């Protein structure tokens, strides 16, 4: 599950997204340079191949480790896109053949479009030509869904919602708009939404928090806060059914749905373009680092669903998973330092390499402090069992 939000004001556009996936589904930043392609070339997406275009844009992607597409991304022209899983009546009663994943469509749009409007056109054209379908989870191969998108550039934003090959769009007029795991364009939702699965996904509850936050945002720091929101409680509140899905900062722990915020991104498109990404799970336990489409950073070996401290994502997981034992007390020990560091970076943006290095040093110090503190595990029993299983599956 996920949340994507955009602020559109007189001074420009701000964008943010939490990507909620399986807890061990490592997600990493991938820099892909612009490229020319020969006539007749094809591109191998996650499940199918399609014809390639003559030239593709440079892109920066936040990519689940096993797929070709991406959950969040930006291109060299200032276009940024986030997608959402949505549950529709078209998914009932039949299994579609493998086609393009919603995440594939996101990457294809970034590689082929120069504006938000063009990106929507690319997705629609490919959706109508090839359809969407195929497994959307490595750990749960039967999990499938349709997709919605929030597409933004420095001039504005557009919501695109789909159900199989049907689609609808809405131009964002501001001041704030968000999407989650349910259809939101009224007539399209009435025709296509699956109300039961949308209710389990708690999309309406989260949108009630993210849309006002988007409307009130005045800068990236406000969106960092919005993505770290745990609802009316100081820390995660777990449901036996869907874990922490009632707030934008999602923590796994449900027996029916167990999503985790595995990567987060904020884009400031107001005066130039500046992206901020965690490249790690749990925005509340992570630092938002400055990143750029044309400035690759060495993040270590590409992560998988197996624990590997050589990768940035898995190294941070030690802090994230230790924090979850007693979230409120743990964040009280390092949350202020996290916020001060980001405030310093917002005032004077460092290089990406420097920011990632500083983040690594700080996170190790925070983890060492939590080990020394030896806080009790205050999670519900079923949540502790779930995370023990996740750790075992990852080889911890």
mmCIF file of C-alpha atoms in Angstrom:
data_model
loop_
_atom_site.group_PDB
_atom_site.id
_atom_site.type_symbol
_atom_site.label_atom_id
_atom_site.label_comp_id
_atom_site.label_asym_id
_atom_site.label_seq_id
_atom_site.Cartn_x
_atom_site.Cartn_y
_atom_site.Cartn_z
ATOM 1 C CA UNK A 1 0.000 0.000 0.000
ATOM 2 C CA UNK A 2 1.132 3.595 -0.455
ATOM 3 C CA UNK A 3 0.354 7.291 -0.186
ATOM 4 C CA UNK A 4 1.245 9.967 -2.732
ATOM 5 C CA UNK A 5 0.533 13.668 -2.273
ATOM 6 C CA UNK A 6 1.117 16.935 -4.060
ATOM 7 C CA UNK A 7 0.941 20.590 -3.080
ATOM 8 C CA UNK A 8 0.167 23.056 -5.874
ATOM 9 C CA UNK A 9 0.476 26.718 -4.911
ATOM 10 C CA UNK A 10 1.353 30.090 -6.334
ATOM 11 C CA UNK A 11 5.048 29.392 -5.777
ATOM 12 C CA UNK A 12 5.014 25.987 -7.483
ATOM 13 C CA UNK A 13 4.702 22.266 -6.896
ATOM 14 C CA UNK A 14 5.785 19.945 -4.074
ATOM 15 C CA UNK A 15 5.466 16.146 -4.353
ATOM 16 C CA UNK A 16 5.834 13.306 -1.833
ATOM 17 C CA UNK A 17 5.338 9.558 -1.647
ATOM 18 C CA UNK A 18 5.709 6.653 0.760
ATOM 19 C CA UNK A 19 6.124 3.324 -1.019
ATOM 20 C CA UNK A 20 4.561 0.553 1.068
ATOM 21 C CA UNK A 21 5.617 -2.955 0.095
ATOM 22 C CA UNK A 22 6.478 -6.319 1.676
ATOM 23 C CA UNK A 23 8.760 -5.766 4.707
ATOM 24 C CA UNK A 24 11.751 -7.624 3.222
ATOM 25 C CA UNK A 25 11.346 -6.161 -0.263
ATOM 26 C CA UNK A 26 14.450 -3.990 -0.358
ATOM 27 C CA UNK A 27 14.144 -0.911 -2.526
ATOM 28 C CA UNK A 28 17.077 0.990 -3.942
ATOM 29 C CA UNK A 29 17.825 4.077 -5.989
ATOM 30 C CA UNK A 30 18.780 3.359 -9.592
ATOM 31 C CA UNK A 31 20.257 5.937 -11.969
ATOM 32 C CA UNK A 32 19.630 5.216 -15.671
ATOM 33 C CA UNK A 33 21.295 7.543 -18.205
ATOM 34 C CA UNK A 34 19.633 8.838 -21.362
ATOM 35 C CA UNK A 35 20.139 6.514 -24.311
ATOM 36 C CA UNK A 36 19.558 6.140 -28.048
ATOM 37 C CA UNK A 37 18.057 2.892 -29.351
ATOM 38 C CA UNK A 38 18.259 1.307 -32.777
ATOM 39 C CA UNK A 39 15.145 0.758 -34.937
ATOM 40 C CA UNK A 40 13.298 -2.418 -33.991
ATOM 41 C CA UNK A 41 14.740 -2.530 -30.473
ATOM 42 C CA UNK A 42 12.606 -3.898 -27.657
ATOM 43 C CA UNK A 43 12.631 -3.269 -23.912
ATOM 44 C CA UNK A 44 12.317 -6.153 -21.442
ATOM 45 C CA UNK A 45 9.904 -5.027 -18.716
ATOM 46 C CA UNK A 46 9.116 -7.146 -15.664
ATOM 47 C CA UNK A 47 6.910 -9.746 -17.379
ATOM 48 C CA UNK A 48 6.719 -8.817 -21.072
ATOM 49 C CA UNK A 49 8.777 -7.097 -23.761
ATOM 50 C CA UNK A 50 7.468 -4.161 -25.799
ATOM 51 C CA UNK A 51 8.875 -2.016 -28.639
ATOM 52 C CA UNK A 52 11.472 0.535 -27.564
ATOM 53 C CA UNK A 53 11.454 4.199 -28.607
ATOM 54 C CA UNK A 54 14.299 5.930 -30.401
ATOM 55 C CA UNK A 55 15.514 7.832 -27.329
ATOM 56 C CA UNK A 56 14.906 7.497 -23.607
ATOM 57 C CA UNK A 57 15.394 10.167 -20.946
ATOM 58 C CA UNK A 58 17.771 9.961 -18.007
ATOM 59 C CA UNK A 59 15.815 8.806 -14.938
ATOM 60 C CA UNK A 60 16.288 8.255 -11.221
ATOM 61 C CA UNK A 61 14.149 5.439 -9.849
ATOM 62 C CA UNK A 62 13.213 4.054 -6.447
ATOM 63 C CA UNK A 63 12.971 0.434 -7.484
ATOM 64 C CA UNK A 64 11.917 -2.745 -5.654
ATOM 65 C CA UNK A 65 14.829 -5.132 -6.025
ATOM 66 C CA UNK A 66 13.203 -7.733 -8.284
ATOM 67 C CA UNK A 67 11.269 -5.705 -10.896
ATOM 68 C CA UNK A 68 12.131 -3.619 -13.964
ATOM 69 C CA UNK A 69 9.752 -0.808 -13.085
ATOM 70 C CA UNK A 70 9.723 1.544 -10.109
ATOM 71 C CA UNK A 71 7.469 2.775 -7.319
ATOM 72 C CA UNK A 72 8.687 6.375 -7.488
ATOM 73 C CA UNK A 73 10.865 8.207 -9.972
ATOM 74 C CA UNK A 74 11.899 11.386 -11.735
ATOM 75 C CA UNK A 75 13.438 12.257 -15.073
ATOM 76 C CA UNK A 76 15.847 14.862 -16.424
ATOM 77 C CA UNK A 77 12.945 17.156 -17.447
ATOM 78 C CA UNK A 78 11.529 17.549 -13.929
ATOM 79 C CA UNK A 79 8.700 15.020 -14.236
ATOM 80 C CA UNK A 80 8.063 12.957 -11.087
ATOM 81 C CA UNK A 81 5.557 10.111 -10.643
ATOM 82 C CA UNK A 82 4.251 7.951 -7.816
ATOM 83 C CA UNK A 83 1.880 5.018 -8.241
ATOM 84 C CA UNK A 84 -0.681 3.360 -5.982
ATOM 85 C CA UNK A 85 -2.170 -0.111 -5.897
ATOM 86 C CA UNK A 86 -5.940 0.133 -6.357
ATOM 87 C CA UNK A 87 -8.485 -2.656 -6.124
ATOM 88 C CA UNK A 88 -11.174 -2.786 -8.792
ATOM 89 C CA UNK A 89 -14.116 -4.907 -9.861
ATOM 90 C CA UNK A 90 -12.195 -5.765 -13.021
ATOM 91 C CA UNK A 91 -9.868 -7.940 -10.909
ATOM 92 C CA UNK A 92 -12.695 -10.278 -9.858
ATOM 93 C CA UNK A 93 -13.216 -13.745 -11.279
ATOM 94 C CA UNK A 94 -10.468 -13.970 -13.874
ATOM 95 C CA UNK A 95 -6.717 -13.985 -14.076
ATOM 96 C CA UNK A 96 -5.332 -11.643 -16.665
ATOM 97 C CA UNK A 97 -2.324 -12.678 -18.713
ATOM 98 C CA UNK A 98 1.004 -11.178 -17.803
ATOM 99 C CA UNK A 99 1.287 -7.629 -19.098
ATOM 100 C CA UNK A 100 2.853 -4.380 -17.917
ATOM 101 C CA UNK A 101 3.018 -3.807 -14.181
ATOM 102 C CA UNK A 102 1.875 -0.417 -12.973
ATOM 103 C CA UNK A 103 5.485 0.167 -11.922
ATOM 104 C CA UNK A 104 6.660 -0.618 -15.464
ATOM 105 C CA UNK A 105 4.240 1.983 -16.815
ATOM 106 C CA UNK A 106 5.647 4.530 -14.360
ATOM 107 C CA UNK A 107 9.217 3.975 -15.563
ATOM 108 C CA UNK A 108 8.227 3.926 -19.232
ATOM 109 C CA UNK A 109 6.453 7.265 -18.821
ATOM 110 C CA UNK A 110 9.498 8.849 -17.192
ATOM 111 C CA UNK A 111 11.783 7.521 -19.907
ATOM 112 C CA UNK A 112 9.563 8.764 -22.748
ATOM 113 C CA UNK A 113 7.933 12.039 -21.610
ATOM 114 C CA UNK A 114 9.093 15.627 -21.123
ATOM 115 C CA UNK A 115 6.042 16.914 -19.194
ATOM 116 C CA UNK A 116 3.425 15.566 -16.791
ATOM 117 C CA UNK A 117 0.797 15.750 -19.536
ATOM 118 C CA UNK A 118 2.999 13.762 -21.908
ATOM 119 C CA UNK A 119 3.686 11.189 -19.161
ATOM 120 C CA UNK A 120 -0.041 10.616 -18.663
ATOM 121 C CA UNK A 121 -0.386 10.171 -22.419
ATOM 122 C CA UNK A 122 2.415 7.588 -22.473
ATOM 123 C CA UNK A 123 0.796 5.552 -19.685
ATOM 124 C CA UNK A 124 -2.627 5.661 -21.330
ATOM 125 C CA UNK A 125 -1.257 4.681 -24.750
ATOM 126 C CA UNK A 126 0.724 1.744 -23.349
ATOM 127 C CA UNK A 127 -2.118 0.671 -21.081
ATOM 128 C CA UNK A 128 -4.538 0.502 -24.001
ATOM 129 C CA UNK A 129 -2.005 -1.288 -26.202
ATOM 130 C CA UNK A 130 -0.578 -3.837 -23.754
ATOM 131 C CA UNK A 131 -2.794 -3.870 -20.663
ATOM 132 C CA UNK A 132 -1.689 -4.192 -17.053
ATOM 133 C CA UNK A 133 -1.227 -7.491 -15.297
ATOM 134 C CA UNK A 134 1.107 -9.974 -13.681
ATOM 135 C CA UNK A 135 2.255 -10.666 -10.155
ATOM 136 C CA UNK A 136 2.938 -7.474 -8.193
ATOM 137 C CA UNK A 137 4.826 -9.134 -5.322
ATOM 138 C CA UNK A 138 7.888 -11.368 -5.253
ATOM 139 C CA UNK A 139 6.952 -12.941 -1.909
ATOM 140 C CA UNK A 140 3.231 -13.270 -2.710
ATOM 141 C CA UNK A 141 2.990 -14.228 -6.417
ATOM 142 C CA UNK A 142 -0.826 -14.253 -6.472
ATOM 143 C CA UNK A 143 -1.054 -10.612 -5.394
ATOM 144 C CA UNK A 144 -2.265 -8.469 -8.285
ATOM 145 C CA UNK A 145 -3.763 -5.004 -8.550
ATOM 146 C CA UNK A 146 -4.576 -2.114 -10.836
ATOM 147 C CA UNK A 147 -2.905 1.270 -10.462
ATOM 148 C CA UNK A 148 -3.430 4.968 -9.973
ATOM 149 C CA UNK A 149 -0.794 7.667 -10.458
ATOM 150 C CA UNK A 150 0.030 11.162 -9.327
ATOM 151 C CA UNK A 151 2.129 12.772 -12.074
ATOM 152 C CA UNK A 152 3.769 16.147 -11.472
ATOM 153 C CA UNK A 153 6.157 18.609 -13.095
ATOM 154 C CA UNK A 154 7.099 22.192 -12.198
ATOM 155 C CA UNK A 155 3.924 23.484 -13.865
ATOM 156 C CA UNK A 156 1.310 21.291 -12.176
ATOM 157 C CA UNK A 157 0.021 17.805 -11.435
ATOM 158 C CA UNK A 158 -2.453 15.257 -12.792
ATOM 159 C CA UNK A 159 -4.169 12.260 -11.165
ATOM 160 C CA UNK A 160 -4.554 9.223 -13.439
ATOM 161 C CA UNK A 161 -6.648 6.271 -12.257
ATOM 162 C CA UNK A 162 -7.050 2.931 -14.036
ATOM 163 C CA UNK A 163 -9.120 -0.244 -13.947
ATOM 164 C CA UNK A 164 -7.757 -2.854 -16.342
ATOM 165 C CA UNK A 165 -7.560 -0.822 -19.603
ATOM 166 C CA UNK A 166 -10.115 1.802 -18.565
ATOM 167 C CA UNK A 167 -8.864 5.110 -17.197
ATOM 168 C CA UNK A 168 -9.767 8.591 -16.003
ATOM 169 C CA UNK A 169 -7.789 11.755 -15.229
ATOM 170 C CA UNK A 170 -8.154 14.825 -13.055
ATOM 171 C CA UNK A 171 -6.020 17.961 -13.211
ATOM 172 C CA UNK A 172 -4.950 19.057 -9.731
ATOM 173 C CA UNK A 173 -6.070 22.615 -9.008
ATOM 174 C CA UNK A 174 -4.613 22.811 -5.497
ATOM 175 C CA UNK A 175 -3.830 23.543 -2.864
ATOM 176 C CA UNK A 176 -3.406 19.866 -1.959
ATOM 177 C CA UNK A 177 -4.297 16.491 -3.463
ATOM 178 C CA UNK A 178 -3.452 12.958 -2.406
ATOM 179 C CA UNK A 179 -4.114 9.440 -3.600
ATOM 180 C CA UNK A 180 -3.930 6.161 -1.760
ATOM 181 C CA UNK A 181 -5.094 2.588 -2.317
ATOM 182 C CA UNK A 182 -8.545 3.414 -3.599
ATOM 183 C CA UNK A 183 -10.044 5.186 -6.597
ATOM 184 C CA UNK A 184 -10.794 8.860 -5.886
ATOM 185 C CA UNK A 185 -12.241 10.361 -9.098
ATOM 186 C CA UNK A 186 -15.941 10.104 -8.174
ATOM 187 C CA UNK A 187 -17.580 8.803 -11.352
ATOM 188 C CA UNK A 188 -14.690 6.439 -12.117
ATOM 189 C CA UNK A 189 -14.683 5.120 -8.545
ATOM 190 C CA UNK A 190 -18.426 4.527 -8.640
ATOM 191 C CA UNK A 191 -18.038 2.442 -11.788
ATOM 192 C CA UNK A 192 -14.913 0.457 -10.913
ATOM 193 C CA UNK A 193 -13.914 0.439 -7.212
ATOM 194 C CA UNK A 194 -13.901 -2.691 -5.059
ATOM 195 C CA UNK A 195 -15.297 -1.242 -1.815
ATOM 196 C CA UNK A 196 -14.352 -4.201 0.415
ATOM 197 C CA UNK A 197 -10.658 -4.337 -0.479
ATOM 198 C CA UNK A 198 -10.449 -0.550 -0.488
ATOM 199 C CA UNK A 199 -11.820 -0.527 3.067
ATOM 200 C CA UNK A 200 -9.293 -3.141 4.228
ATOM 201 C CA UNK A 201 -6.540 -0.981 2.693
ATOM 202 C CA UNK A 202 -7.724 1.924 4.919
ATOM 203 C CA UNK A 203 -7.144 4.334 2.029
ATOM 204 C CA UNK A 204 -9.858 6.774 3.077
ATOM 205 C CA UNK A 205 -8.437 7.079 6.596
ATOM 206 C CA UNK A 206 -4.959 7.865 5.309
ATOM 207 C CA UNK A 207 -6.182 10.346 2.698
ATOM 208 C CA UNK A 208 -8.008 12.227 5.455
ATOM 209 C CA UNK A 209 -4.542 12.966 6.865
ATOM 210 C CA UNK A 210 -2.422 13.331 3.735
ATOM 211 C CA UNK A 211 -4.662 15.708 1.766
ATOM 212 C CA UNK A 212 -4.808 18.420 4.471
ATOM 213 C CA UNK A 213 -1.051 17.970 4.994
ATOM 214 C CA UNK A 214 -0.458 18.530 1.295
ATOM 215 C CA UNK A 215 -2.659 21.629 1.294
ATOM 216 C CA UNK A 216 -0.782 23.104 4.268
ATOM 217 C CA UNK A 217 2.753 22.271 3.061
ATOM 218 C CA UNK A 218 5.106 25.204 2.572
ATOM 219 C CA UNK A 219 8.306 23.305 1.891
ATOM 220 C CA UNK A 220 9.972 19.876 1.837
ATOM 221 C CA UNK A 221 10.227 19.690 5.641
ATOM 222 C CA UNK A 222 6.423 19.778 5.898
ATOM 223 C CA UNK A 223 6.219 16.805 3.554
ATOM 224 C CA UNK A 224 8.899 14.914 5.504
ATOM 225 C CA UNK A 225 6.590 15.342 8.490
ATOM 226 C CA UNK A 226 3.525 14.256 6.513
ATOM 227 C CA UNK A 227 5.219 11.043 5.417
ATOM 228 C CA UNK A 228 6.283 10.332 9.021
ATOM 229 C CA UNK A 229 2.743 10.742 10.351
ATOM 230 C CA UNK A 230 1.504 7.906 12.596
ATOM 231 C CA UNK A 231 -1.978 9.333 12.943
ATOM 232 C CA UNK A 232 -3.367 10.555 16.272
ATOM 233 C CA UNK A 233 -0.819 8.477 18.193
ATOM 234 C CA UNK A 234 2.858 9.315 18.873
ATOM 235 C CA UNK A 235 3.940 5.997 17.369
ATOM 236 C CA UNK A 236 2.506 3.155 15.278
ATOM 237 C CA UNK A 237 -0.919 1.821 16.164
ATOM 238 C CA UNK A 238 -1.277 -1.770 14.977
ATOM 239 C CA UNK A 239 -4.462 -3.467 13.837
ATOM 240 C CA UNK A 240 -4.608 -7.266 13.954
ATOM 241 C CA UNK A 241 -6.055 -7.142 10.428
ATOM 242 C CA UNK A 242 -3.845 -4.632 8.591
ATOM 243 C CA UNK A 243 -1.043 -3.586 10.913
ATOM 244 C CA UNK A 244 -0.239 0.124 10.743
ATOM 245 C CA UNK A 245 -2.252 0.962 7.607
ATOM 246 C CA UNK A 246 -4.339 3.667 9.282
ATOM 247 C CA UNK A 247 -1.503 6.216 9.012
ATOM 248 C CA UNK A 248 0.825 7.304 6.178
ATOM 249 C CA UNK A 249 3.979 6.028 7.931
ATOM 250 C CA UNK A 250 3.068 2.361 7.658
ATOM 251 C CA UNK A 251 4.636 -0.354 9.796
ATOM 252 C CA UNK A 252 3.957 -4.025 9.109
ATOM 253 C CA UNK A 253 2.114 -6.193 11.582
ATOM 254 C CA UNK A 254 -1.294 -7.240 10.231
ATOM 255 C CA UNK A 255 -2.399 -10.823 9.692
ATOM 256 C CA UNK A 256 -4.419 -10.047 6.532
ATOM 257 C CA UNK A 257 -2.339 -7.174 5.124
ATOM 258 C CA UNK A 258 1.202 -6.513 6.303
ATOM 259 C CA UNK A 259 2.715 -3.625 4.346
ATOM 260 C CA UNK A 260 5.747 -1.580 5.369
ATOM 261 C CA UNK A 261 6.895 1.832 4.127
ATOM 262 C CA UNK A 262 10.038 0.625 2.361
ATOM 263 C CA UNK A 263 11.096 3.880 0.645
ATOM 264 C CA UNK A 264 10.113 7.554 0.675
ATOM 265 C CA UNK A 265 10.644 10.522 -1.639
ATOM 266 C CA UNK A 266 9.954 14.262 -1.630
ATOM 267 C CA UNK A 267 10.418 16.476 -4.689
ATOM 268 C CA UNK A 268 10.655 20.263 -4.542
ATOM 269 C CA UNK A 269 9.770 21.502 -8.048
ATOM 270 C CA UNK A 270 9.298 25.171 -7.200
ATOM 271 C CA UNK A 271 12.549 26.951 -8.059
ATOM 272 C CA UNK A 272 14.611 24.468 -9.986
ATOM 273 C CA UNK A 273 14.273 20.802 -9.034
ATOM 274 C CA UNK A 274 15.544 19.198 -5.827
ATOM 275 C CA UNK A 275 14.751 15.623 -4.849
ATOM 276 C CA UNK A 276 14.982 14.132 -1.353
ATOM 277 C CA UNK A 277 14.941 10.351 -0.923
ATOM 278 C CA UNK A 278 15.481 7.980 1.976
ATOM 279 C CA UNK A 279 16.594 4.892 -0.011
ATOM 280 C CA UNK A 280 15.656 3.084 3.211
ATOM 281 C CA UNK A 281 12.494 1.927 4.942
ATOM 282 C CA UNK A 282 10.550 3.736 7.630
ATOM 283 C CA UNK A 283 10.603 7.494 6.926
ATOM 284 C CA UNK A 284 10.373 8.039 10.691
ATOM 285 C CA UNK A 285 13.684 6.200 11.215
ATOM 286 C CA UNK A 286 15.355 7.536 8.058
ATOM 287 C CA UNK A 287 17.033 10.707 6.881
ATOM 288 C CA UNK A 288 15.842 12.331 3.660
ATOM 289 C CA UNK A 289 19.001 12.781 1.572
ATOM 290 C CA UNK A 290 19.366 15.133 -1.411
ATOM 291 C CA UNK A 291 19.557 13.242 -4.718
ATOM 292 C CA UNK A 292 19.594 14.251 -8.371
ATOM 293 C CA UNK A 293 18.897 12.549 -11.677
ATOM 294 C CA UNK A 294 22.393 13.363 -12.963
ATOM 295 C CA UNK A 295 24.397 12.562 -9.799
ATOM 296 C CA UNK A 296 24.714 8.797 -9.185
ATOM 297 C CA UNK A 297 25.764 7.659 -5.719
ATOM 298 C CA UNK A 298 27.447 4.383 -4.776
ATOM 299 C CA UNK A 299 24.939 2.650 -2.489
ATOM 300 C CA UNK A 300 26.812 -0.631 -2.311
ATOM 301 C CA UNK A 301 25.677 -3.906 -3.885
ATOM 302 C CA UNK A 302 22.125 -4.085 -5.177
ATOM 303 C CA UNK A 303 19.965 -5.423 -2.336
ATOM 304 C CA UNK A 304 17.623 -8.407 -2.510
ATOM 305 C CA UNK A 305 15.135 -9.861 -0.033
ATOM 306 C CA UNK A 306 18.033 -11.347 1.934
ATOM 307 C CA UNK A 307 19.745 -9.323 4.649
ATOM 308 C CA UNK A 308 23.074 -7.858 3.532
ATOM 309 C CA UNK A 309 24.722 -5.130 5.578
ATOM 310 C CA UNK A 310 26.845 -4.142 2.571
ATOM 311 C CA UNK A 311 23.752 -2.461 1.078
ATOM 312 C CA UNK A 312 22.431 0.860 2.374
ATOM 313 C CA UNK A 313 18.856 -0.435 2.625
ATOM 314 C CA UNK A 314 19.654 -3.495 4.721
ATOM 315 C CA UNK A 315 22.195 -1.706 6.891
ATOM 316 C CA UNK A 316 19.512 0.787 7.879
ATOM 317 C CA UNK A 317 17.103 -2.066 8.630
ATOM 318 C CA UNK A 318 19.034 -2.778 11.844
ATOM 319 C CA UNK A 319 18.083 0.669 13.159
ATOM 320 C CA UNK A 320 14.544 0.497 11.779
ATOM 321 C CA UNK A 321 13.748 -2.890 13.282
ATOM 322 C CA UNK A 322 15.361 -2.066 16.621
ATOM 323 C CA UNK A 323 13.320 1.155 16.791
ATOM 324 C CA UNK A 324 10.063 -0.738 16.276
ATOM 325 C CA UNK A 325 10.520 -2.583 19.574
ATOM 326 C CA UNK A 326 9.629 0.607 21.467
ATOM 327 C CA UNK A 327 8.999 3.196 18.794
ATOM 328 C CA UNK A 328 8.076 6.173 20.964
ATOM 329 C CA UNK A 329 11.013 5.827 23.360
ATOM 330 C CA UNK A 330 13.459 5.081 20.533
ATOM 331 C CA UNK A 331 12.513 8.078 18.373
ATOM 332 C CA UNK A 332 12.744 10.268 21.476
ATOM 333 C CA UNK A 333 16.442 9.355 21.612
ATOM 334 C CA UNK A 334 17.363 10.388 18.041
ATOM 335 C CA UNK A 335 14.414 12.123 16.357
ATOM 336 C CA UNK A 336 15.627 15.620 17.238
ATOM 337 C CA UNK A 337 19.076 14.902 15.760
ATOM 338 C CA UNK A 338 17.404 13.556 12.624
ATOM 339 C CA UNK A 339 15.377 16.759 12.240
ATOM 340 C CA UNK A 340 18.356 19.041 12.919
ATOM 341 C CA UNK A 341 20.424 17.258 10.299
ATOM 342 C CA UNK A 342 17.702 17.638 7.677
ATOM 343 C CA UNK A 343 17.217 21.296 8.565
ATOM 344 C CA UNK A 344 20.936 21.889 8.004
ATOM 345 C CA UNK A 345 20.764 20.161 4.625
ATOM 346 C CA UNK A 346 17.660 22.101 3.580
ATOM 347 C CA UNK A 347 19.438 25.365 4.385
ATOM 348 C CA UNK A 348 22.545 24.409 2.403
ATOM 349 C CA UNK A 349 22.148 21.324 0.233
ATOM 350 C CA UNK A 350 25.227 19.062 0.409
ATOM 351 C CA UNK A 351 26.333 16.625 -2.252
ATOM 352 C CA UNK A 352 24.453 13.349 -2.280
ATOM 353 C CA UNK A 353 27.596 11.373 -1.489
ATOM 354 C CA UNK A 354 28.298 13.515 1.583
ATOM 355 C CA UNK A 355 24.716 13.229 2.833
ATOM 356 C CA UNK A 356 24.656 9.438 2.501
ATOM 357 C CA UNK A 357 27.986 9.181 4.311
ATOM 358 C CA UNK A 358 26.772 11.387 7.168
ATOM 359 C CA UNK A 359 23.503 9.439 7.355
ATOM 360 C CA UNK A 360 25.386 6.156 7.646
ATOM 361 C CA UNK A 361 27.519 7.458 10.501
ATOM 362 C CA UNK A 362 24.561 8.942 12.388
ATOM 363 C CA UNK A 363 22.372 5.867 11.983
ATOM 364 C CA UNK A 364 25.124 3.623 13.336
ATOM 365 C CA UNK A 365 25.511 5.884 16.361
ATOM 366 C CA UNK A 366 21.741 5.848 16.954
ATOM 367 C CA UNK A 367 21.680 2.064 16.673
ATOM 368 C CA UNK A 368 24.550 1.703 19.148
ATOM 369 C CA UNK A 369 22.665 3.937 21.571
ATOM 370 C CA UNK A 370 19.517 1.790 21.292
ATOM 371 C CA UNK A 371 21.536 -1.369 21.935
ATOM 372 C CA UNK A 372 22.975 0.207 25.073
ATOM 373 C CA UNK A 373 19.542 1.415 26.197
ATOM 374 C CA UNK A 374 18.091 -2.123 25.850
ATOM 375 C CA UNK A 375 14.505 -0.881 25.710
ATOM 376 C CA UNK A 376 11.719 -3.433 26.234
ATOM 377 C CA UNK A 377 9.706 -4.677 23.253
ATOM 378 C CA UNK A 378 6.284 -3.035 23.640
ATOM 379 C CA UNK A 379 4.673 -4.296 20.437
ATOM 380 C CA UNK A 380 1.591 -6.524 20.524
ATOM 381 C CA UNK A 381 2.447 -10.214 20.639
ATOM 382 C CA UNK A 382 1.235 -10.930 17.111
ATOM 383 C CA UNK A 383 3.389 -8.083 15.749
ATOM 384 C CA UNK A 384 6.471 -9.511 17.472
ATOM 385 C CA UNK A 385 5.728 -12.900 15.918
ATOM 386 C CA UNK A 386 5.338 -11.354 12.458
ATOM 387 C CA UNK A 387 8.643 -9.514 12.639
ATOM 388 C CA UNK A 388 10.436 -12.592 13.937
ATOM 389 C CA UNK A 389 9.188 -14.385 10.831
ATOM 390 C CA UNK A 390 10.296 -11.529 8.565
ATOM 391 C CA UNK A 391 13.764 -11.641 10.121
ATOM 392 C CA UNK A 392 14.020 -15.399 9.625
ATOM 393 C CA UNK A 393 12.914 -15.142 6.005
ATOM 394 C CA UNK A 394 15.576 -12.494 5.415
ATOM 395 C CA UNK A 395 18.269 -14.677 6.980
ATOM 396 C CA UNK A 396 18.824 -12.449 10.018
#
